[in-house]
mmCIF file of C-alpha atoms in Angstrom:
data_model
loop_
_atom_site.group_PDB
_atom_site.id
_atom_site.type_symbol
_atom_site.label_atom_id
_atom_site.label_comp_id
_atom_site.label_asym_id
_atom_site.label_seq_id
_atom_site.Cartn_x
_atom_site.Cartn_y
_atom_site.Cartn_z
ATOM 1 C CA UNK A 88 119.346 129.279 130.968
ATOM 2 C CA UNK A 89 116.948 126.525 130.951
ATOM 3 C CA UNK A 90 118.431 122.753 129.725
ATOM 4 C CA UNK A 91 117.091 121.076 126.513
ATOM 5 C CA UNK A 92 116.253 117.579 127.747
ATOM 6 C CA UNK A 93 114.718 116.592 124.036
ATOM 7 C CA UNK A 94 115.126 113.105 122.481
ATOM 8 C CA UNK A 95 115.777 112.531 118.646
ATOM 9 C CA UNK A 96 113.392 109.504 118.219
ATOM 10 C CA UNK A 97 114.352 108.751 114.996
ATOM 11 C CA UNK A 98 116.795 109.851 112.206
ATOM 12 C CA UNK A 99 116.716 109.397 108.828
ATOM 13 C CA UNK A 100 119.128 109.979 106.436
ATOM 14 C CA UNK A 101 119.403 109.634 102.234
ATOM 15 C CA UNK A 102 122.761 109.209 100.300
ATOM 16 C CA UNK A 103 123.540 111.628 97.423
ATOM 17 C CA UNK A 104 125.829 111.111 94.777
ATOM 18 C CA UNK A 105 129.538 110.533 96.385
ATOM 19 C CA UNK A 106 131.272 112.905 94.651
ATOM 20 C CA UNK A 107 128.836 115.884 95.235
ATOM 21 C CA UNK A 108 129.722 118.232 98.240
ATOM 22 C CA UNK A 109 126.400 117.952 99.529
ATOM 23 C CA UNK A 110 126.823 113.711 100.928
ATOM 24 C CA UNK A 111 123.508 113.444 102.305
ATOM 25 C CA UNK A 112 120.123 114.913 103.292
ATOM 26 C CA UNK A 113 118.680 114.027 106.770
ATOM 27 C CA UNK A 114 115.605 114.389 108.747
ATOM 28 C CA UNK A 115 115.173 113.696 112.559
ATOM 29 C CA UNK A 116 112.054 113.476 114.587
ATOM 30 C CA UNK A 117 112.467 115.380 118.038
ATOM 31 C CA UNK A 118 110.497 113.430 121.075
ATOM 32 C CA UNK A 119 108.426 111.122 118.251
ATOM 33 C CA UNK A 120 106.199 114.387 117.009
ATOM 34 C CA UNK A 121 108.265 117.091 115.387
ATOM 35 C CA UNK A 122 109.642 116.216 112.343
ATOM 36 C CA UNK A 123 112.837 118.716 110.733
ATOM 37 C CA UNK A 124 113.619 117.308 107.132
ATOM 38 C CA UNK A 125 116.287 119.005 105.200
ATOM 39 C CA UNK A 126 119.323 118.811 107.460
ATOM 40 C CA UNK A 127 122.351 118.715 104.880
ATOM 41 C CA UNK A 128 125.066 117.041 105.555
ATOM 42 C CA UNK A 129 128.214 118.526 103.837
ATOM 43 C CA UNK A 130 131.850 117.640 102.804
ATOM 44 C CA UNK A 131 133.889 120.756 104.848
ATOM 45 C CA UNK A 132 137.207 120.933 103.815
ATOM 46 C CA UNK A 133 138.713 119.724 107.264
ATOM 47 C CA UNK A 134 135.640 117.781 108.207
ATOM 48 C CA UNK A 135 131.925 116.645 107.889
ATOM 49 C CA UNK A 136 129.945 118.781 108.999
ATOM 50 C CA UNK A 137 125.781 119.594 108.956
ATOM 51 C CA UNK A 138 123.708 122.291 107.839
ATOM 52 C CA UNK A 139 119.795 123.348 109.142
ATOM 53 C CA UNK A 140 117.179 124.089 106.628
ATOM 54 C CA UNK A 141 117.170 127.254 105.224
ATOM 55 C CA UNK A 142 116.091 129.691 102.703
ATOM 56 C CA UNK A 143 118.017 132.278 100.594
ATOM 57 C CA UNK A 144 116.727 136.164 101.562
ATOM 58 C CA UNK A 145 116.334 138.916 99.408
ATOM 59 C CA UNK A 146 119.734 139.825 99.796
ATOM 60 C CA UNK A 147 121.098 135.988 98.112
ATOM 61 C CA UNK A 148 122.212 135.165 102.072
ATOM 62 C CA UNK A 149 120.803 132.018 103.655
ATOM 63 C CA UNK A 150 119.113 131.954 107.278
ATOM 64 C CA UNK A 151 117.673 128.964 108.955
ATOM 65 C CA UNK A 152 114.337 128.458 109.078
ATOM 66 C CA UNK A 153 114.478 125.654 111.563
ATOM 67 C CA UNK A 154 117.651 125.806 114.173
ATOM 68 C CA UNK A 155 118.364 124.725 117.912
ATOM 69 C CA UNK A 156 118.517 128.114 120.238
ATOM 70 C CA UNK A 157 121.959 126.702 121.976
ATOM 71 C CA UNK A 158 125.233 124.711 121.572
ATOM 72 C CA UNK A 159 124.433 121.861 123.083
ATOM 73 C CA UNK A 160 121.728 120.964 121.344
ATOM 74 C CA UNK A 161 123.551 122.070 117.977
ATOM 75 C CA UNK A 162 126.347 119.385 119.175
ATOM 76 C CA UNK A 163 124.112 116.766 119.817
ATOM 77 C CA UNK A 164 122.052 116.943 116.635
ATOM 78 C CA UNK A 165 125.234 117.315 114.321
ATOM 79 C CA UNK A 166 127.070 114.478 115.705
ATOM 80 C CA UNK A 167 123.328 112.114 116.061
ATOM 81 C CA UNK A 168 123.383 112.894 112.384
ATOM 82 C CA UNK A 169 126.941 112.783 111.662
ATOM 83 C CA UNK A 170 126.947 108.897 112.758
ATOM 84 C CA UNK A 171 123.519 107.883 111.322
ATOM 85 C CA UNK A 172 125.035 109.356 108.215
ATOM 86 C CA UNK A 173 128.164 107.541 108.835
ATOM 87 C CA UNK A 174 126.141 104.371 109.286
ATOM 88 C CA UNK A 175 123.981 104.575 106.018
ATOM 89 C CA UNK A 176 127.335 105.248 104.183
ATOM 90 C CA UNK A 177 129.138 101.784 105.526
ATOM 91 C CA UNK A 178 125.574 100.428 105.067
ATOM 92 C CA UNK A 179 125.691 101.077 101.402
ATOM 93 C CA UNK A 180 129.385 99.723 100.846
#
């Protein structure tokens, strides 16, 4: 299995309403020319955690439209946005 070696340039996240579920919506930029918008990040109810864009199917079932292909990469985009998030939230205090 080949290695992702990408870069998130830039991350940018927007505070929603504190007591919704849904705390913020984030966008990164992946090696400064592919932009994913949309990234959710959500109150679990152990932990933070994010969610990819999707869309709801036929069926009422979401499915990302926009995803990494392995763990890794899932890791190191959740916890990039996970502390930008963190950040803007301190930021805002």
């Amino acid at each position: 299995m080949r290695r992702c070696t990408m870069e998130l340039s830039d991350v940018r996240v927007k505070l929603l309403e504190p007591e919704n579920k849904i705390k913020a919506v984030a966008a990164i930029t992946i090696d400064g020319c592919f932009v994913v918008h949309d990234i959710k990040v959500i109150q679990g109810t152990a932990s933070l955690f994010i969610t990819m864009p999707g869309r709801k199917t036929a069926e009422g079932k979401y499915k990302d439209v926009a995803h990494p292909i392995d763990t890794p990469t899932r890791e190191m985009i959740s916890a990039t946005v996970l502390d930008a998030y963190e950040k803007a939230r301190k930021a805002s205090e």
